[in-house]
Amino acid sequence: MKLTSEMIKKKARELGIDDVGIASIDRYKNAPPMLNPKNYFPDAKSVIVTVMRIPRGTYRGIEEGTHWHNYTFYAYNRLNTLFRPKLTYALSCFIEDYGWEAVPNYPAVPERNPSRVPVAEGKLPGDIVTNIRLIGVGAGVGEMGHSKVFLNPKFGPRVRLGSILTDAELEPDPIIEPGTICNSCGRCVRECPGNAIPPITDPDKKLTVNIGGKDISWGDVDMGRCTLTHHGFNNTISPFHKNAFPNMEFDVGKAEITEEEAYRLCYPIATAKWTKTPYDSSDSAVIDYYNYVMNHVGYFAVCGARGCIRACMDNLEKNDRIENKFHNRFYKKKSWLLSNTKREKTGRINPWREKWLDKNYPGIRKNEY
């Protein structure tokens, strides 16, 4: 049965998908081999990219410093792993009803892949994980922002993407010219609390891949610092970390750490337990909130994309570079940051014990250590 691009887009709109783009598979011929969709499905002729918006209001709680887990649930993890994939699945079934194979492609993190020996001579090592942002560029649903965050003409950086590979040959959409949405304002660089995004003017801090005949460039983001900040190891944006480690003056913005090392540091701490004591009001979790949100969602995102999304969307809205408009500005006041320095002078062994003793038994600790 005949299947057209317009039929797929019409179905996507009926399902509630916010935007759809289509690319011919040959646009990705220069993509790195481990990220190339052709190496996932060699018979693919077309790539369909689905776009789901992030509601701007999911950032409100973090911006006010009063509510965090809506961001993890509605703007990040569950939008990416539950709400959006259900619609991608339904669209894939629609395509297969017309006799064409559809491969719904989960936007996994390629750099977290395990190293594996190829299953046969001449094969690439597993797993092939396409770069969903490069796929999106090739399908004409947006461009790469300097911060590596994907920018859509309708919603700017407030999107999550999915893709479907198919052997149906479909009419492709035009690629958006780089620089159509991003105006190189540098807000993402200045307002990233992890100092993870390089200066726009630094030519040595750019990555470039040719997609569909166009050179697509973005900043070579320090993903170790980004991951530490995103997962709340940065005192300046996480009151939860600050409460649990009041004496730690670790400066994420100067950290030399890889993304994988950052994951291995943040996730164990998020689920870590420690002995409850009479002078410590917390339960046995090292960081109460992280343990709470991990139990509910299995993920925790803390920084709220302060530079790469919130500052970026403010700039794009002010400069009329995206279509989704609002009656009111997002920022009502200057966005907050916490100090990285100690809140107060404490002892060197156990600040919770020392504070409790000093309050209830002044002088009892003299010459104790």
Tab-separated table of N, CA and C in Angstrom, residues 103-226:
chain	number	residue	atom	x	y	z
A	103	VAL	N	11.403	0.876	12.511
A	103	VAL	CA	12.276	0.625	13.654
A	103	VAL	C	12.196	1.828	14.592
A	104	PRO	N	11.380	1.757	15.651
A	104	PRO	CA	11.369	2.855	16.621
A	104	PRO	C	12.691	2.860	17.373
A	105	ASN	N	13.326	4.000	17.418
A	105	ASN	CA	14.695	4.081	17.896
A	105	ASN	C	14.747	4.862	19.204
A	106	TYR	N	15.067	4.179	20.288
A	106	TYR	CA	15.150	4.848	21.588
A	106	TYR	C	16.398	5.733	21.632
A	107	PRO	N	16.250	7.003	22.074
A	107	PRO	CA	17.411	7.914	22.068
A	107	PRO	C	18.332	7.669	23.249
A	108	ALA	N	19.043	6.557	23.210
A	108	ALA	CA	19.943	6.205	24.305
A	108	ALA	C	21.178	7.104	24.288
A	109	VAL	N	22.028	6.911	25.284
A	109	VAL	CA	23.248	7.709	25.385
A	109	VAL	C	24.397	6.891	24.797
A	110	PRO	N	24.870	7.241	23.600
A	110	PRO	CA	25.850	6.380	22.930
A	110	PRO	C	27.150	6.213	23.690
A	111	GLU	N	27.590	7.253	24.397
A	111	GLU	CA	28.872	7.143	25.074
A	111	GLU	C	28.829	6.226	26.286
A	112	ARG	N	27.626	5.793	26.705
A	112	ARG	CA	27.519	4.874	27.833
A	112	ARG	C	27.515	3.419	27.367
A	113	ASN	N	27.685	3.196	26.054
A	113	ASN	CA	27.663	1.829	25.536
A	113	ASN	C	28.782	0.975	26.124
A	114	PRO	N	28.497	-0.279	26.427
A	114	PRO	CA	29.587	-1.189	26.796
A	114	PRO	C	30.404	-1.551	25.562
A	115	SER	N	31.662	-1.878	25.780
A	115	SER	CA	32.498	-2.335	24.668
A	115	SER	C	32.212	-3.810	24.433
A	116	ARG	N	31.931	-4.145	23.194
A	116	ARG	CA	31.602	-5.535	22.877
A	116	ARG	C	32.338	-5.974	21.612
A	117	VAL	N	32.655	-7.227	21.575
A	117	VAL	CA	33.276	-7.791	20.383
A	117	VAL	C	32.205	-7.939	19.307
A	118	PRO	N	32.501	-7.624	18.035
A	118	PRO	CA	31.502	-7.800	16.966
A	118	PRO	C	31.009	-9.234	16.894
A	119	VAL	N	29.768	-9.416	16.503
A	119	VAL	CA	29.188	-10.757	16.441
A	119	VAL	C	29.723	-11.563	15.263
A	120	ALA	N	30.306	-10.876	14.277
A	120	ALA	CA	30.871	-11.569	13.118
A	120	ALA	C	31.936	-10.685	12.487
A	121	GLU	N	32.805	-11.289	11.725
A	121	GLU	CA	33.871	-10.553	11.054
A	121	GLU	C	33.268	-9.502	10.113
A	122	GLY	N	33.823	-8.313	10.167
A	122	GLY	CA	33.338	-7.234	9.311
A	122	GLY	C	32.226	-6.408	9.921
A	123	LYS	N	31.699	-6.869	11.053
A	123	LYS	CA	30.641	-6.126	11.729
A	123	LYS	C	31.252	-5.090	12.680
A	124	LEU	N	30.490	-4.032	12.933
A	124	LEU	CA	30.894	-3.056	13.935
A	124	LEU	C	30.598	-3.595	15.327
A	125	PRO	N	31.332	-3.143	16.339
A	125	PRO	CA	30.993	-3.554	17.703
A	125	PRO	C	29.641	-2.967	18.113
A	126	GLY	N	28.912	-3.675	18.987
A	126	GLY	CA	27.612	-3.182	19.451
A	126	GLY	C	27.805	-2.256	20.641
A	127	ASP	N	26.851	-1.430	20.925
A	127	ASP	CA	25.624	-1.251	20.169
A	127	ASP	C	25.720	0.025	19.335
A	128	ILE	N	25.058	-0.012	18.164
A	128	ILE	CA	24.919	1.203	17.372
A	128	ILE	C	23.811	2.038	18.010
A	129	VAL	N	24.117	3.255	18.359
A	129	VAL	CA	23.127	4.169	18.930
A	129	VAL	C	23.209	5.477	18.162
A	130	THR	N	22.176	5.776	17.419
A	130	THR	CA	22.191	6.991	16.612
A	130	THR	C	22.209	8.226	17.499
A	131	ASN	N	22.830	9.283	17.005
A	131	ASN	CA	22.822	10.565	17.703
A	131	ASN	C	21.535	11.289	17.332
A	132	ILE	N	20.569	11.325	18.258
A	132	ILE	CA	19.236	11.809	17.939
A	132	ILE	C	19.239	13.273	17.505
A	133	ARG	N	20.186	14.054	17.987
A	133	ARG	CA	20.221	15.468	17.602
A	133	ARG	C	20.687	15.638	16.155
A	134	LEU	N	21.714	14.865	15.759
A	134	LEU	CA	22.132	14.906	14.364
A	134	LEU	C	21.031	14.370	13.451
A	135	ILE	N	20.339	13.333	13.909
A	135	ILE	CA	19.213	12.804	13.146
A	135	ILE	C	18.157	13.892	12.961
A	136	GLY	N	17.879	14.648	14.019
A	136	GLY	CA	16.898	15.720	13.951
A	136	GLY	C	17.287	16.814	12.980
A	137	VAL	N	18.574	17.169	12.966
A	137	VAL	CA	19.054	18.169	12.005
A	137	VAL	C	18.792	17.691	10.579
A	138	GLY	N	19.129	16.439	10.307
A	138	GLY	CA	18.958	15.899	8.964
A	138	GLY	C	17.513	15.808	8.528
A	139	ALA	N	16.589	15.711	9.500
A	139	ALA	CA	15.163	15.608	9.180
A	139	ALA	C	14.474	16.974	9.120
A	140	GLY	N	15.235	18.043	9.323
A	140	GLY	CA	14.681	19.371	9.150
A	140	GLY	C	13.787	19.873	10.264
A	141	VAL	N	13.884	19.273	11.469
A	141	VAL	CA	13.027	19.744	12.565
A	141	VAL	C	13.759	20.715	13.487
A	142	GLY	N	14.964	21.120	13.122
A	142	GLY	CA	15.675	22.085	13.936
A	142	GLY	C	17.153	22.093	13.648
A	143	GLU	N	17.894	22.742	14.534
A	143	GLU	CA	19.345	22.845	14.379
A	143	GLU	C	20.031	22.598	15.711
A	144	MET	N	21.324	22.383	15.667
A	144	MET	CA	22.121	22.210	16.882
A	144	MET	C	22.449	23.578	17.445
A	145	GLY	N	22.087	23.799	18.702
A	145	GLY	CA	22.524	25.010	19.363
A	145	GLY	C	23.977	24.887	19.777
A	146	HIS	N	24.587	26.002	20.129
A	146	HIS	CA	25.995	25.970	20.527
A	146	HIS	C	26.211	25.053	21.722
A	147	SER	N	25.234	24.977	22.613
A	147	SER	CA	25.361	24.168	23.832
A	147	SER	C	25.137	22.679	23.585
A	148	LYS	N	24.921	22.288	22.330
A	148	LYS	CA	24.607	20.920	21.931
A	148	LYS	C	23.142	20.573	22.179
A	149	VAL	N	22.390	21.489	22.772
A	149	VAL	CA	20.951	21.299	22.931
A	149	VAL	C	20.286	21.555	21.584
A	150	PHE	N	19.317	20.710	21.237
A	150	PHE	CA	18.634	20.819	19.956
A	150	PHE	C	17.621	21.960	19.994
A	151	LEU	N	17.559	22.744	18.920
A	151	LEU	CA	16.651	23.891	18.833
A	151	LEU	C	15.632	23.663	17.721
A	152	ASN	N	14.366	23.705	18.093
A	152	ASN	CA	13.261	23.507	17.169
A	152	ASN	C	12.621	24.857	16.836
A	153	PRO	N	12.181	25.079	15.567
A	153	PRO	CA	11.603	26.380	15.205
A	153	PRO	C	10.374	26.752	16.018
A	154	LYS	N	9.607	25.767	16.479
A	154	LYS	CA	8.388	26.065	17.230
A	154	LYS	C	8.675	26.304	18.710
A	155	PHE	N	9.500	25.445	19.308
A	155	PHE	CA	9.663	25.447	20.761
A	155	PHE	C	11.079	25.748	21.230
A	156	GLY	N	11.980	26.041	20.324
A	156	GLY	CA	13.356	26.307	20.725
A	156	GLY	C	13.985	25.097	21.385
A	157	PRO	N	14.621	25.282	22.571
A	157	PRO	CA	15.300	24.149	23.213
A	157	PRO	C	14.372	23.260	24.025
A	158	ARG	N	13.081	23.590	24.084
A	158	ARG	CA	12.152	22.830	24.936
A	158	ARG	C	11.566	21.635	24.176
A	159	VAL	N	12.409	20.691	23.775
A	159	VAL	CA	11.912	19.528	23.033
A	159	VAL	C	12.670	18.264	23.433
A	160	ARG	N	11.991	17.132	23.259
A	160	ARG	CA	12.618	15.816	23.289
A	160	ARG	C	12.308	15.140	21.962
A	161	LEU	N	13.289	14.425	21.447
A	161	LEU	CA	13.189	13.857	20.108
A	161	LEU	C	13.145	12.336	20.141
A	162	GLY	N	12.467	11.768	19.158
A	162	GLY	CA	12.495	10.330	18.906
A	162	GLY	C	12.661	10.110	17.409
A	163	SER	N	12.936	8.892	17.006
A	163	SER	CA	13.096	8.638	15.572
A	163	SER	C	12.613	7.238	15.207
A	164	ILE	N	12.269	7.101	13.937
A	164	ILE	CA	11.842	5.823	13.368
A	164	ILE	C	12.586	5.628	12.065
A	165	LEU	N	13.240	4.495	11.910
A	165	LEU	CA	13.883	4.132	10.646
A	165	LEU	C	12.923	3.252	9.862
A	166	THR	N	12.820	3.500	8.566
A	166	THR	CA	11.897	2.698	7.753
A	166	THR	C	12.469	2.448	6.362
A	167	ASP	N	12.050	1.315	5.778
A	167	ASP	CA	12.473	1.020	4.411
A	167	ASP	C	11.533	1.644	3.375
A	168	ALA	N	10.549	2.398	3.830
A	168	ALA	CA	9.692	3.142	2.900
A	168	ALA	C	10.453	4.362	2.395
A	169	GLU	N	10.378	4.600	1.112
A	169	GLU	CA	11.040	5.773	0.533
A	169	GLU	C	10.062	6.942	0.574
A	170	LEU	N	10.384	7.948	1.378
A	170	LEU	CA	9.475	9.050	1.640
A	170	LEU	C	10.077	10.375	1.163
A	171	GLU	N	9.210	11.336	0.919
A	171	GLU	CA	9.684	12.656	0.500
A	171	GLU	C	10.319	13.367	1.690
A	172	PRO	N	11.586	13.785	1.559
A	172	PRO	CA	12.268	14.395	2.704
A	172	PRO	C	11.919	15.871	2.862
A	173	ASP	N	12.108	16.364	4.069
A	173	ASP	CA	11.953	17.790	4.354
A	173	ASP	C	13.291	18.501	4.164
A	174	PRO	N	13.279	19.785	3.874
A	174	PRO	CA	14.544	20.527	3.742
A	174	PRO	C	15.240	20.680	5.082
A	175	ILE	N	16.559	20.717	5.044
A	175	ILE	CA	17.350	20.935	6.255
A	175	ILE	C	17.334	22.427	6.583
A	176	ILE	N	17.153	22.734	7.850
A	176	ILE	CA	17.168	24.127	8.289
A	176	ILE	C	18.592	24.660	8.249
A	177	GLU	N	18.758	25.835	7.690
A	177	GLU	CA	20.082	26.444	7.578
A	177	GLU	C	20.636	26.738	8.972
A	178	PRO	N	21.865	26.302	9.273
A	178	PRO	CA	22.453	26.602	10.582
A	178	PRO	C	22.465	28.107	10.853
A	179	GLY	N	22.098	28.489	12.064
A	179	GLY	CA	22.037	29.899	12.420
A	179	GLY	C	20.668	30.516	12.255
A	180	THR	N	19.701	29.726	11.787
A	180	THR	CA	18.333	30.234	11.631
A	180	THR	C	17.688	30.491	12.992
A	181	ILE	N	17.954	29.627	13.958
A	181	ILE	CA	17.346	29.754	15.292
A	181	ILE	C	18.362	30.302	16.288
A	182	CYS	N	19.494	29.654	16.428
A	182	CYS	CA	20.534	30.110	17.352
A	182	CYS	C	21.154	31.399	16.827
A	183	ASN	N	21.182	32.429	17.668
A	183	ASN	CA	21.782	33.703	17.261
A	183	ASN	C	23.138	33.950	17.922
A	184	SER	N	23.735	32.889	18.462
A	184	SER	CA	25.075	32.952	19.057
A	184	SER	C	25.177	34.039	20.123
A	185	CYS	N	24.142	34.132	20.961
A	185	CYS	CA	24.107	35.179	21.988
A	185	CYS	C	25.070	34.912	23.134
A	186	GLY	N	25.400	33.636	23.371
A	186	GLY	CA	26.314	33.285	24.448
A	186	GLY	C	25.675	33.166	25.816
A	187	ARG	N	24.352	33.288	25.907
A	187	ARG	CA	23.689	33.167	27.209
A	187	ARG	C	23.944	31.785	27.832
A	188	CYS	N	23.919	30.756	27.006
A	188	CYS	CA	24.138	29.402	27.523
A	188	CYS	C	25.512	29.282	28.161
A	189	VAL	N	26.505	29.925	27.549
A	189	VAL	CA	27.870	29.879	28.076
A	189	VAL	C	27.943	30.592	29.415
A	190	ARG	N	27.397	31.792	29.467
A	190	ARG	CA	27.509	32.630	30.665
A	190	ARG	C	26.701	32.090	31.841
A	191	GLU	N	25.574	31.444	31.567
A	191	GLU	CA	24.674	31.061	32.651
A	191	GLU	C	24.714	29.582	33.005
A	192	CYS	N	25.584	28.820	32.383
A	192	CYS	CA	25.762	27.423	32.793
A	192	CYS	C	26.470	27.394	34.140
A	193	PRO	N	25.858	26.856	35.182
A	193	PRO	CA	26.475	26.876	36.511
A	193	PRO	C	27.663	25.937	36.648
A	194	GLY	N	27.868	25.069	35.669
A	194	GLY	CA	28.996	24.149	35.715
A	194	GLY	C	30.169	24.581	34.864
A	195	ASN	N	30.062	25.765	34.218
A	195	ASN	CA	31.133	26.227	33.328
A	195	ASN	C	31.489	25.127	32.321
A	196	ALA	N	30.450	24.490	31.783
A	196	ALA	CA	30.668	23.329	30.918
A	196	ALA	C	30.638	23.671	29.428
A	197	ILE	N	30.107	24.841	29.078
A	197	ILE	CA	29.924	25.195	27.668
A	197	ILE	C	31.029	26.154	27.248
A	198	PRO	N	31.796	25.821	26.205
A	198	PRO	CA	32.944	26.654	25.830
A	198	PRO	C	32.511	27.962	25.174
A	199	PRO	N	33.397	28.957	25.165
A	199	PRO	CA	33.075	30.216	24.491
A	199	PRO	C	32.746	30.003	23.016
A	200	ILE	N	31.792	30.760	22.533
A	200	ILE	CA	31.370	30.623	21.137
A	200	ILE	C	32.508	30.967	20.184
A	201	THR	N	33.383	31.876	20.604
A	201	THR	CA	34.444	32.362	19.714
A	201	THR	C	35.676	31.470	19.674
A	202	ASP	N	35.687	30.379	20.437
A	202	ASP	CA	36.863	29.504	20.484
A	202	ASP	C	36.767	28.437	19.385
A	203	PRO	N	37.543	28.590	18.297
A	203	PRO	CA	37.437	27.631	17.185
A	203	PRO	C	37.941	26.238	17.542
A	204	ASP	N	38.770	26.146	18.571
A	204	ASP	CA	39.303	24.840	18.967
A	204	ASP	C	38.319	24.055	19.822
A	205	LYS	N	37.210	24.677	20.199
A	205	LYS	CA	36.206	24.020	21.036
A	205	LYS	C	34.909	23.799	20.254
A	206	LYS	N	35.037	23.459	18.991
A	206	LYS	CA	33.862	23.170	18.160
A	206	LYS	C	33.967	21.765	17.577
A	207	LEU	N	32.822	21.109	17.453
A	207	LEU	CA	32.724	19.828	16.753
A	207	LEU	C	31.889	20.046	15.500
A	208	THR	N	32.250	19.380	14.424
A	208	THR	CA	31.546	19.575	13.159
A	208	THR	C	31.323	18.239	12.471
A	209	VAL	N	30.096	18.009	12.022
A	209	VAL	CA	29.737	16.828	11.234
A	209	VAL	C	28.937	17.301	10.022
A	210	ASN	N	29.234	16.730	8.865
A	210	ASN	CA	28.486	17.096	7.656
A	210	ASN	C	27.227	16.243	7.566
A	211	ILE	N	26.081	16.897	7.581
A	211	ILE	CA	24.788	16.226	7.469
A	211	ILE	C	24.067	16.777	6.254
A	212	GLY	N	23.784	15.913	5.290
A	212	GLY	CA	23.058	16.338	4.097
A	212	GLY	C	23.738	17.445	3.324
A	213	GLY	N	25.066	17.464	3.345
A	213	GLY	CA	25.803	18.481	2.604
A	213	GLY	C	26.036	19.770	3.378
A	214	LYS	N	25.556	19.844	4.616
A	214	LYS	CA	25.757	21.046	5.427
A	214	LYS	C	26.639	20.718	6.626
A	215	ASP	N	27.606	21.589	6.904
A	215	ASP	CA	28.455	21.418	8.073
A	215	ASP	C	27.706	21.890	9.315
A	216	ILE	N	27.471	20.968	10.215
A	216	ILE	CA	26.734	21.244	11.449
A	216	ILE	C	27.738	21.307	12.597
A	217	SER	N	27.814	22.460	13.266
A	217	SER	CA	28.802	22.660	14.327
A	217	SER	C	28.125	23.003	15.644
A	218	TRP	N	28.797	22.656	16.726
A	218	TRP	CA	28.325	22.997	18.068
A	218	TRP	C	29.518	22.994	19.014
A	219	GLY	N	29.329	23.546	20.202
A	219	GLY	CA	30.413	23.623	21.165
A	219	GLY	C	30.769	22.268	21.743
A	220	ASP	N	32.061	22.060	21.943
A	220	ASP	CA	32.547	20.813	22.542
A	220	ASP	C	32.352	20.900	24.056
A	221	VAL	N	31.145	20.563	24.487
A	221	VAL	CA	30.749	20.720	25.883
A	221	VAL	C	31.559	19.789	26.792
A	222	ASP	N	31.985	20.307	27.938
A	222	ASP	CA	32.671	19.486	28.940
A	222	ASP	C	31.608	18.644	29.647
A	223	MET	N	31.439	17.412	29.180
A	223	MET	CA	30.334	16.586	29.660
A	223	MET	C	30.540	16.072	31.083
A	224	GLY	N	31.771	16.067	31.566
A	224	GLY	CA	31.986	15.713	32.960
A	224	GLY	C	31.386	16.763	33.885
A	225	ARG	N	31.694	18.033	33.621
A	225	ARG	CA	31.130	19.125	34.411
A	225	ARG	C	29.610	19.202	34.240
A	226	CYS	N	29.155	18.984	33.009
A	226	CYS	CA	27.717	19.006	32.734
A	226	CYS	C	26.996	17.939	33.553
